[in-house]
């Protein structure tokens, strides 16, 4: 990931203003420690902090067209840049950067080219011929972007809030899938897939189509394969974040299978590196090691202590720019792991974010009343990813100059997955369909297995042994309790969350929490942990505009506010953590037992099967 900053229409264009832009751009240097660039044109400034992933030698930014009349600063990767260059054979390219194609596409097609880009990106482009400019963000918001306005009428764009919060009177998160045009003076949506309008799809489920779209659906001569394979586009060392859960395990398995066919293997070898973090003895470490051994990766296991995590909290909140409780819990281990990974010389990793939103993998989806509401909720969850999982994955890694790529959020893959009749995604214990069954089934290959069946059909183990339940009860009642965005905050060892709560208890008094609504009337914290995080956030970002960038509202097990209506009991005690849905999962599991669905779930692990049998026997 790189860091970008752009300012247009400054009243002051003196040397002092240039120095101020450079100073603010330095606040983003953690995102791009490899090089800095700045282009000035009258009262317009485009700054860049580069993390060199593709063409490290000549791809410094800002980038230009042939006569330098078009200037662009970009954060991201354009995976189909080679195919796009074939359409621009009359243009001359100065570098091997994948992002240079943006300047030439603008020259050729004007402002209506953004939907041609396949990748993750935020960019700002200046046309010096008329001083017009555009800014755009990728479809889902994998890369961050903020827009702000100064009192002097200037318009600002930045990868992170910290680069514009001091100099802008108002600022906000730039919406994913949108483009700003100075000519039109408005922000409009360029990304318009059928699922965005939440219309109910009816395409029959085809596991082969889903699998091939994820791994290798495109084999044109100059094309990189889609989803996982295309994200192996790199000129630097890379790896995969592997927690041992379904999503990260599939990403690692597919990457390991196709790595040998990629150009990256010629430079860095055909053995994939995988990385996992956790408290010693945590479930994720054990599960990740098992997957790594099966697919044959070179696995790196990192440990941290609760105290080390607590000590990092202020730094984490400064970098991720949120006070959302579950995001902070999950970001802290990821932040610590990213530092370790970068110390090994690795600059890019693949990660498994997005699957739970697309396939309805969260616990509360058990209560979806029908396929229509199931699909509408997945659509809402995808639209909100930029505020939660994408924010965490990007900023936690970028804090140390590490780039995270997310294959599940590939545009083509999302279109295929979201076109499936949601009846197939519904959780149906009577039919043996557990969470994300359509994804598990698509990769269930007896001839050439991606993963062992007990891993492919494993439901996420959320708690460490120290949580106070026996192994059997933990499996039966708690095995998918927390959402994917907390994969690092629960699988790393549940004492991590308990440690955070204990620490907050010592920092926040009962009286402070009682008066929270007077101190923080917007998104009032309801727990001492939430209050503690809010005080840290406000220290770094005290403006009203900053606190408004963080979402709020009722949630159960990380649902949207709309899904809280699915169960009357949830409305009485909304809680964003998975604990609020304990009863949901217990009842769903009992339904499975009553239907004798043990025989329908393919090859469960011996421990899980034994637990089911013992629980049934004592019922």
XYZ file of C-alpha atoms in Angstrom:
619
model
C 0.000 0.000 0.000
C 1.076 3.531 -0.734
C -0.006 6.835 0.792
C -1.510 9.620 -1.319
C -2.332 13.240 -0.547
C -3.783 15.766 -3.016
C -4.881 19.358 -2.523
C -6.640 21.571 -5.081
C -7.520 25.260 -5.030
C -5.269 26.530 -2.237
C -5.344 30.289 -1.797
C -1.776 30.144 -0.527
C 0.621 28.532 -3.003
C 3.821 29.828 -1.437
C 6.899 27.810 -0.485
C 5.452 27.592 3.014
C 2.388 25.803 1.619
C 4.591 23.366 -0.280
C 6.485 22.640 2.914
C 3.178 22.067 4.733
C 2.032 19.573 2.086
C 5.323 17.704 2.427
C 4.924 17.679 6.213
C 1.392 16.269 5.984
C 2.438 13.699 3.394
C 5.105 12.461 5.809
C 2.292 11.376 8.130
C 1.597 8.678 5.527
C 5.178 7.496 5.133
C 4.508 4.287 7.085
C 2.287 3.268 4.159
C 5.032 3.909 1.617
C 8.550 3.968 3.082
C 10.354 3.314 -0.230
C 10.155 6.757 -1.903
C 8.413 10.139 -1.774
C 7.119 12.247 -4.650
C 5.396 15.616 -5.087
C 3.982 17.393 -8.143
C 2.969 21.069 -7.923
C 0.952 22.900 -10.546
C -0.069 26.422 -9.541
C -2.453 25.909 -6.590
C -2.632 22.103 -7.001
C -0.494 19.528 -5.175
C -0.250 15.758 -5.631
C 1.965 13.929 -3.124
C 2.870 10.263 -2.887
C 4.573 7.923 -0.426
C 5.508 4.743 -2.269
C 5.527 1.101 -1.251
C 7.249 -0.489 -4.249
C 5.576 -3.799 -5.152
C 5.498 -3.780 -8.967
C 8.470 -2.308 -10.880
C 10.409 -1.108 -7.811
C 13.147 0.399 -9.992
C 11.193 2.870 -12.166
C 7.626 3.108 -10.911
C 7.967 6.151 -8.652
C 4.964 8.455 -8.403
C 3.229 10.716 -9.279
C 2.825 9.184 -12.746
C 2.195 10.975 -16.053
C 0.989 10.652 -19.624
C 3.414 11.293 -22.505
C 3.561 15.102 -22.285
C 2.976 15.253 -18.508
C -0.258 17.170 -18.927
C -2.059 14.457 -16.960
C -0.751 13.686 -13.470
C -1.955 10.889 -11.194
C -1.126 9.688 -7.684
C -2.320 6.163 -6.931
C -2.589 3.796 -3.978
C -3.281 0.226 -5.054
C -2.766 -2.417 -7.710
C -4.294 -2.696 -11.202
C -4.269 -6.435 -11.926
C -5.403 -6.164 -15.542
C -2.923 -3.444 -16.560
C -1.364 -5.635 -19.258
C -4.720 -6.224 -20.942
C -5.538 -2.520 -20.740
C -2.207 -1.606 -22.321
C -3.174 -3.691 -25.356
C -6.069 -1.269 -25.887
C -3.666 1.663 -25.630
C -1.094 0.622 -28.256
C -0.785 4.195 -29.532
C 0.420 5.374 -26.109
C 3.971 5.363 -24.807
C 4.551 4.154 -21.256
C 7.423 5.560 -19.214
C 7.528 2.888 -16.477
C 6.585 -0.699 -15.750
C 4.167 0.389 -13.032
C 0.716 -1.155 -13.225
C -0.771 2.199 -12.151
C 0.573 4.263 -15.064
C -2.233 2.908 -17.224
C -4.675 5.203 -15.367
C -3.196 8.383 -16.887
C -3.419 6.949 -20.411
C -6.948 5.598 -19.937
C -8.069 9.083 -18.934
C -6.456 10.502 -22.061
C -8.257 7.955 -24.210
C -11.670 7.681 -22.531
C -12.077 10.763 -20.338
C -13.659 10.246 -16.924
C -15.598 7.113 -17.900
C -12.828 4.541 -17.581
C -12.879 3.574 -13.910
C -15.075 0.499 -14.390
C -12.415 -0.868 -16.752
C -9.979 -1.213 -13.841
C -9.676 -4.591 -12.166
C -7.945 -4.147 -8.861
C -7.880 -2.318 -5.563
C -7.199 1.378 -5.811
C -7.683 4.940 -4.694
C -6.369 7.614 -7.022
C -6.447 11.346 -7.700
C -5.837 12.656 -11.220
C -5.114 16.223 -12.369
C -5.565 17.447 -15.931
C -3.249 20.468 -16.060
C -4.756 21.642 -19.349
C -7.864 22.945 -17.615
C -7.008 22.260 -13.940
C -9.863 19.787 -13.666
C -9.415 16.765 -11.423
C -11.054 13.490 -10.514
C -10.725 11.097 -7.576
C -11.982 7.515 -7.384
C -12.040 4.552 -5.022
C -12.296 0.849 -5.805
C -15.599 -0.991 -5.841
C -15.581 -2.308 -2.266
C -13.236 0.132 -0.528
C -10.280 -2.206 -0.044
C -7.989 0.821 -0.130
C -8.848 3.785 2.104
C -9.597 7.302 0.892
C -10.858 10.452 2.596
C -12.127 13.733 1.155
C -11.997 17.081 2.953
C -12.684 20.775 2.469
C -10.655 23.727 3.730
C -11.994 27.109 4.798
C -10.228 28.654 1.804
C -12.360 26.573 -0.576
C -9.665 23.961 -1.184
C -10.529 20.289 -1.775
C -8.354 17.606 -0.176
C -7.921 13.858 -0.659
C -5.802 11.514 1.470
C -5.291 7.812 2.142
C -5.686 8.370 5.870
C -7.532 10.874 7.996
C -4.400 11.987 9.836
C -3.056 13.736 6.713
C -5.988 16.159 6.372
C -7.755 16.336 9.750
C -5.756 19.347 10.978
C -6.141 21.453 7.832
C -9.720 20.660 6.783
C -12.822 22.128 8.360
C -14.852 19.093 7.294
C -13.857 15.676 6.014
C -15.364 12.247 5.566
C -14.691 8.798 4.198
C -14.834 8.733 0.396
C -17.502 6.223 -0.640
C -16.320 2.989 -2.337
C -17.304 2.548 -5.964
C -17.630 6.319 -6.437
C -15.850 9.021 -8.429
C -15.529 12.748 -7.724
C -15.437 15.075 -10.738
C -14.464 18.719 -10.334
C -16.141 19.466 -13.676
C -19.483 18.202 -12.393
C -18.840 19.245 -8.795
C -20.288 16.047 -7.382
C -19.566 12.498 -6.269
C -21.304 9.815 -8.309
C -21.322 6.037 -8.234
C -19.407 4.267 -11.011
C -19.848 0.718 -9.650
C -23.340 -0.594 -10.447
C -23.529 -4.402 -10.201
C -26.952 -6.089 -10.039
C -26.520 -7.093 -6.375
C -25.984 -3.466 -5.308
C -29.697 -2.755 -5.598
C -30.356 -5.850 -3.460
C -32.490 -7.484 -6.136
C -32.927 -11.174 -5.401
C -30.869 -13.290 -7.845
C -32.041 -16.586 -9.301
C -28.948 -18.141 -10.931
C -28.637 -21.826 -10.000
C -25.654 -22.754 -7.861
C -22.750 -24.184 -9.888
C -19.802 -25.148 -7.654
C -17.419 -25.448 -10.613
C -18.104 -21.891 -11.783
C -17.648 -20.544 -8.258
C -14.379 -22.424 -7.737
C -12.858 -21.540 -11.100
C -13.768 -17.876 -10.773
C -11.969 -17.796 -7.456
C -8.807 -19.520 -8.580
C -8.127 -19.371 -12.318
C -11.079 -18.396 -14.475
C -9.178 -16.408 -17.104
C -6.457 -17.825 -19.387
C -5.982 -15.191 -22.101
C -2.390 -14.903 -23.362
C -1.532 -11.734 -21.474
C -3.955 -12.188 -18.624
C -3.218 -13.156 -15.085
C -5.770 -15.566 -13.668
C -8.573 -14.165 -11.584
C -8.975 -13.799 -7.822
C -6.096 -15.606 -6.059
C -3.804 -16.197 -9.023
C -3.946 -12.628 -10.357
C -2.975 -11.352 -6.915
C 0.379 -13.091 -7.215
C 1.423 -10.125 -9.397
C 4.489 -8.902 -7.522
C 8.182 -8.101 -7.850
C 8.840 -8.457 -4.105
C 8.673 -11.277 -1.479
C 5.142 -12.225 -0.404
C 3.077 -14.736 1.586
C -0.385 -15.567 2.949
C -1.976 -14.794 6.319
C -3.167 -18.185 7.571
C -5.348 -18.464 10.675
C -6.402 -22.067 10.004
C -10.028 -21.053 9.391
C -11.872 -21.867 6.181
C -11.294 -18.610 4.312
C -7.583 -18.108 4.891
C -6.979 -21.845 4.381
C -8.654 -21.742 0.952
C -6.657 -18.685 -0.077
C -3.431 -20.415 1.000
C -4.362 -23.719 -0.659
C -5.194 -22.092 -3.998
C -2.106 -19.864 -3.894
C 0.128 -22.845 -3.094
C -1.386 -24.867 -5.942
C -0.892 -22.203 -8.616
C 2.214 -20.420 -7.379
C 4.506 -22.538 -9.557
C 2.722 -21.219 -12.684
C 3.178 -17.553 -11.781
C 5.977 -15.172 -12.694
C 6.514 -14.571 -8.981
C 7.762 -18.144 -8.588
C 10.627 -17.417 -10.989
C 11.894 -14.719 -8.646
C 11.004 -16.008 -5.194
C 10.630 -19.776 -5.531
C 7.618 -22.059 -5.634
C 7.212 -22.698 -1.895
C 4.623 -20.407 -0.367
C 5.252 -18.646 2.951
C 2.380 -18.502 5.457
C 2.042 -16.506 8.673
C -0.052 -16.834 11.827
C -0.209 -14.985 15.166
C -1.622 -15.903 18.538
C -1.132 -16.272 22.250
C 0.850 -19.405 23.014
C -1.409 -22.449 22.827
C -4.226 -20.618 21.021
C -6.560 -22.446 18.582
C -5.440 -20.495 15.521
C -1.814 -21.511 15.908
C -2.653 -25.198 16.021
C -5.138 -25.048 13.143
C -2.821 -22.979 10.954
C 0.073 -25.373 11.481
C -2.110 -28.311 10.425
C -3.164 -26.552 7.203
C 0.386 -25.412 6.448
C 1.716 -28.945 6.827
C -0.973 -30.306 4.512
C -0.444 -27.812 1.665
C 3.325 -27.727 2.116
C 4.077 -24.090 2.949
C 6.986 -22.631 4.843
C 5.093 -21.597 7.940
C 5.972 -18.798 10.345
C 4.303 -18.725 13.765
C 4.383 -15.573 15.895
C 3.429 -15.207 19.558
C 2.418 -12.178 21.571
C 1.309 -11.595 25.150
C -1.786 -9.808 26.408
C 0.412 -7.085 27.877
C 2.192 -6.552 24.555
C -1.190 -6.098 22.902
C -2.372 -3.638 25.545
C 0.870 -1.674 25.234
C 0.240 -1.308 21.483
C -3.366 -0.072 21.732
C -2.672 3.651 21.372
C -0.481 3.080 18.340
C -3.066 0.752 16.828
C -5.911 3.254 17.213
C -3.757 6.023 15.748
C -3.097 3.914 12.665
C -6.520 2.322 12.074
C -8.426 5.553 12.866
C -11.499 4.052 14.513
C -12.955 3.461 17.967
C -15.068 0.463 16.924
C -14.508 -2.173 19.622
C -14.407 -5.330 17.539
C -12.183 -3.691 14.925
C -9.636 -2.676 17.564
C -9.669 -6.135 19.157
C -8.940 -7.756 15.818
C -6.525 -5.130 14.532
C -4.075 -5.337 17.426
C -2.770 -8.889 16.795
C -2.738 -8.179 13.056
C -0.739 -4.989 13.680
C 1.823 -6.882 15.778
C 2.074 -9.701 13.239
C 2.574 -7.276 10.351
C 5.651 -5.846 12.040
C 7.125 -9.335 12.364
C 6.328 -10.170 8.744
C 7.927 -6.966 7.475
C 11.064 -7.739 9.478
C 11.460 -10.872 7.343
C 11.628 -8.746 4.178
C 8.082 -9.568 3.040
C 6.101 -6.672 1.528
C 2.850 -8.262 0.330
C 0.407 -10.814 1.775
C -2.873 -12.404 0.702
C -5.683 -12.446 3.259
C -9.163 -13.969 3.556
C -11.458 -11.014 4.259
C -14.887 -10.781 2.616
C -16.087 -14.366 2.511
C -18.442 -14.110 5.504
C -20.161 -11.076 4.025
C -20.634 -12.667 0.598
C -21.840 -16.065 1.825
C -23.585 -15.146 5.089
C -21.049 -16.838 7.341
C -21.843 -14.978 10.549
C -23.734 -16.692 13.327
C -26.801 -14.466 13.202
C -27.572 -15.647 9.647
C -29.065 -18.742 11.319
C -32.043 -16.519 12.056
C -32.558 -15.164 8.540
C -36.318 -15.626 8.022
C -36.139 -16.179 4.260
C -33.800 -16.050 1.292
C -34.822 -12.505 0.395
C -33.723 -11.071 3.728
C -30.622 -13.278 3.708
C -29.523 -11.795 0.379
C -30.360 -8.219 1.349
C -28.276 -8.572 4.499
C -25.259 -9.915 2.605
C -25.559 -6.931 0.265
C -25.622 -4.528 3.193
C -22.610 -6.247 4.763
C -20.541 -5.982 1.577
C -21.380 -2.291 1.268
C -20.113 -1.709 4.830
C -16.846 -3.631 4.479
C -14.831 -0.440 4.001
C -15.767 0.633 7.538
C -14.742 -2.625 9.194
C -12.760 -5.524 7.736
C -11.222 -3.646 4.804
C -10.210 -0.823 7.112
C -8.622 -3.278 9.558
C -6.824 -5.375 6.966
C -5.453 -2.366 5.120
C -4.416 -0.057 7.934
C -3.111 -2.726 10.336
C -0.709 -3.984 7.692
C 0.096 -0.628 6.091
C 1.233 0.658 9.468
C 4.433 -1.312 8.801
C 4.661 -0.913 5.017
C 2.994 -4.250 4.269
C 0.347 -4.654 1.557
C -2.678 -6.929 2.060
C -4.587 -8.284 -0.961
C -8.010 -9.886 -0.605
C -9.030 -12.430 -3.295
C -12.595 -12.880 -2.009
C -13.271 -9.231 -2.866
C -12.379 -9.657 -6.514
C -15.055 -7.905 -8.598
C -15.677 -10.896 -10.867
C -15.849 -13.314 -7.940
C -18.335 -11.120 -6.072
C -20.530 -10.848 -9.165
C -20.588 -14.637 -9.577
C -21.127 -15.361 -5.879
C -23.824 -12.722 -5.447
C -25.727 -13.929 -8.509
C -26.377 -17.331 -6.873
C -29.946 -17.947 -5.759
C -29.674 -17.213 -2.000
C -31.741 -20.292 -1.235
C -28.456 -22.196 -1.677
C -26.709 -19.987 0.878
C -29.373 -20.415 3.551
C -28.210 -22.387 6.592
C -30.164 -25.643 6.452
C -29.206 -28.149 9.187
C -31.873 -30.530 7.886
C -29.965 -30.727 4.586
C -26.505 -30.720 6.129
C -25.804 -27.184 4.921
C -23.735 -25.361 7.478
C -22.445 -21.792 7.178
C -20.851 -21.023 3.793
C -21.806 -24.466 2.501
C -21.749 -23.313 -1.129
C -18.110 -22.288 -0.756
C -17.066 -25.423 1.118
C -18.811 -27.649 -1.393
C -17.224 -25.851 -4.352
C -13.765 -26.792 -3.085
C -14.674 -30.324 -2.031
C -12.615 -32.211 -4.619
C -12.101 -35.917 -3.898
C -9.743 -36.386 -6.841
C -7.384 -33.525 -6.023
C -8.343 -32.161 -2.598
C -7.495 -28.608 -1.665
C -7.860 -29.296 2.053
C -8.670 -32.313 4.237
C -12.422 -32.657 4.672
C -12.323 -32.120 8.418
C -10.674 -28.750 7.755
C -12.864 -27.860 4.792
C -16.002 -28.512 6.852
C -14.603 -27.323 10.164
C -16.632 -24.675 11.920
C -14.420 -21.997 13.381
C -13.186 -22.720 16.925
C -13.422 -19.449 18.777
C -12.227 -19.934 22.301
C -9.026 -21.038 23.961
C -9.090 -23.824 26.535
C -8.985 -21.241 29.308
C -12.449 -19.857 28.555
C -13.996 -22.134 31.166
C -15.819 -24.709 29.040
C -14.882 -28.316 28.451
C -13.667 -29.208 24.951
C -16.970 -30.854 24.039
C -19.187 -28.013 25.267
C -16.963 -25.452 23.564
C -17.342 -27.252 20.242
C -21.084 -27.696 20.574
C -22.042 -24.244 21.756
C -19.276 -21.900 20.680
C -17.643 -23.134 17.500
C -18.508 -20.183 15.239
C -19.374 -17.576 17.819
C -17.383 -14.621 16.518
C -17.442 -13.079 13.104
C -14.526 -13.249 10.652
C -13.402 -9.720 11.397
C -12.471 -11.047 14.846
C -10.499 -13.974 13.519
C -7.397 -12.526 15.156
C -9.144 -11.476 18.369
C -10.710 -14.806 19.259
C -8.679 -17.506 17.542
C -5.468 -15.982 18.874
C -6.649 -16.883 22.382
C -9.770 -15.670 24.156
C -7.778 -14.463 27.161
C -6.785 -11.605 24.821
C -10.325 -10.221 24.905
C -10.637 -10.827 28.642
C -7.339 -9.014 29.118
C -8.623 -6.003 27.188
C -11.783 -5.856 29.280
C -9.849 -6.157 32.539
C -7.537 -3.356 31.462
C -10.450 -1.098 30.511
C -12.119 -1.848 33.855
C -9.102 -0.345 35.611
C -9.035 2.747 33.378
C -12.722 3.701 33.320
C -14.803 4.252 36.452
C -18.514 3.564 36.834
C -19.169 7.294 37.029
C -17.296 7.940 33.780
C -19.432 5.368 31.962
C -22.619 6.697 33.574
C -21.928 10.160 32.147
C -20.737 8.920 28.773
C -23.738 10.349 26.922
C -22.799 13.877 28.019
C -19.150 13.517 27.026
C -19.778 11.555 23.814
C -23.347 12.267 22.643
C -22.607 10.801 19.205
C -22.090 7.020 19.145
C -22.102 6.945 22.944
C -19.952 4.064 24.285
C -21.963 1.551 26.314
C -19.081 -0.441 27.818
C -15.903 0.510 29.645
C -13.859 -1.064 26.885
C -15.621 1.095 24.296
C -15.202 4.193 26.474
C -11.479 3.536 26.863
C -10.947 3.213 23.106
C -12.983 6.366 22.498
C -10.762 8.440 24.803
C -7.667 7.314 22.898
C -9.288 8.066 19.542
C -10.383 11.551 20.630
C -6.834 12.348 21.736
C -5.572 11.827 18.187
C -8.675 12.956 16.271
C -10.655 15.517 18.331
C -12.825 17.007 15.564
C -16.510 16.194 15.102
C -15.804 15.184 11.512
C -13.397 12.497 12.705
C -15.786 10.799 15.110
C -18.484 10.828 12.418
C -16.350 8.584 10.181
C -16.936 5.679 12.613
C -20.245 3.799 12.225
C -22.642 3.116 15.070
C -26.109 1.718 15.668
C -27.491 -1.488 17.191
C -25.867 -4.799 16.265
C -26.039 -8.405 17.387
C -23.080 -10.659 16.645
C -21.889 -7.960 14.216
C -25.113 -7.798 12.227
C -26.439 -4.668 10.582
C -29.144 -2.765 12.445
C -31.785 -4.164 10.077
C -30.952 -7.778 10.941
C -31.515 -7.089 14.654
C -35.211 -7.217 13.747
C -34.899 -10.934 12.965
C -35.225 -11.863 16.650
C -37.250 -9.906 19.213
C -34.820 -10.880 21.980
C -31.944 -9.172 20.157
C -33.656 -5.794 20.228
C -33.742 -5.939 24.041
C -30.022 -6.525 24.354
C -28.109 -5.510 21.210
C -24.451 -6.470 21.483
C -21.956 -6.402 18.590
C -20.040 -9.356 19.996
C -20.852 -12.958 19.189
C -21.839 -13.686 22.790
C -25.222 -12.108 22.139
C -26.065 -14.919 19.744
C -25.172 -17.824 22.019
C -28.751 -19.021 22.111
C -28.994 -18.813 18.339
C -26.162 -21.180 17.792
C -27.184 -23.582 20.540
C -30.697 -23.908 19.133
C -29.421 -24.285 15.607
C -27.067 -27.007 16.741
C -29.842 -28.838 18.579
C -31.917 -28.720 15.384
C -29.027 -30.359 13.585
C -28.863 -33.109 16.181
C -32.632 -33.653 16.105
C -32.435 -34.089 12.335
C -29.578 -36.552 12.745
C -27.459 -34.271 10.530
C -24.240 -35.856 11.771
C -24.403 -38.104 8.717
C -25.021 -35.190 6.367
C -21.986 -33.102 7.268
C -19.114 -34.588 5.349
C -16.350 -36.244 7.341
C -16.273 -34.123 10.515
C -13.187 -34.352 12.657
C -13.122 -37.143 15.220
C -13.252 -34.730 18.154
C -16.301 -32.900 16.840
C -18.110 -36.118 15.953
C -17.347 -37.591 19.365
C -18.685 -34.425 20.999
C -21.922 -34.617 19.021
C -22.438 -38.256 19.966
C -21.803 -37.619 23.651
C -24.083 -34.593 23.693
C -26.847 -36.571 21.993
C -26.465 -39.421 24.445
C -26.928 -37.125 27.446
C -29.772 -35.099 25.950
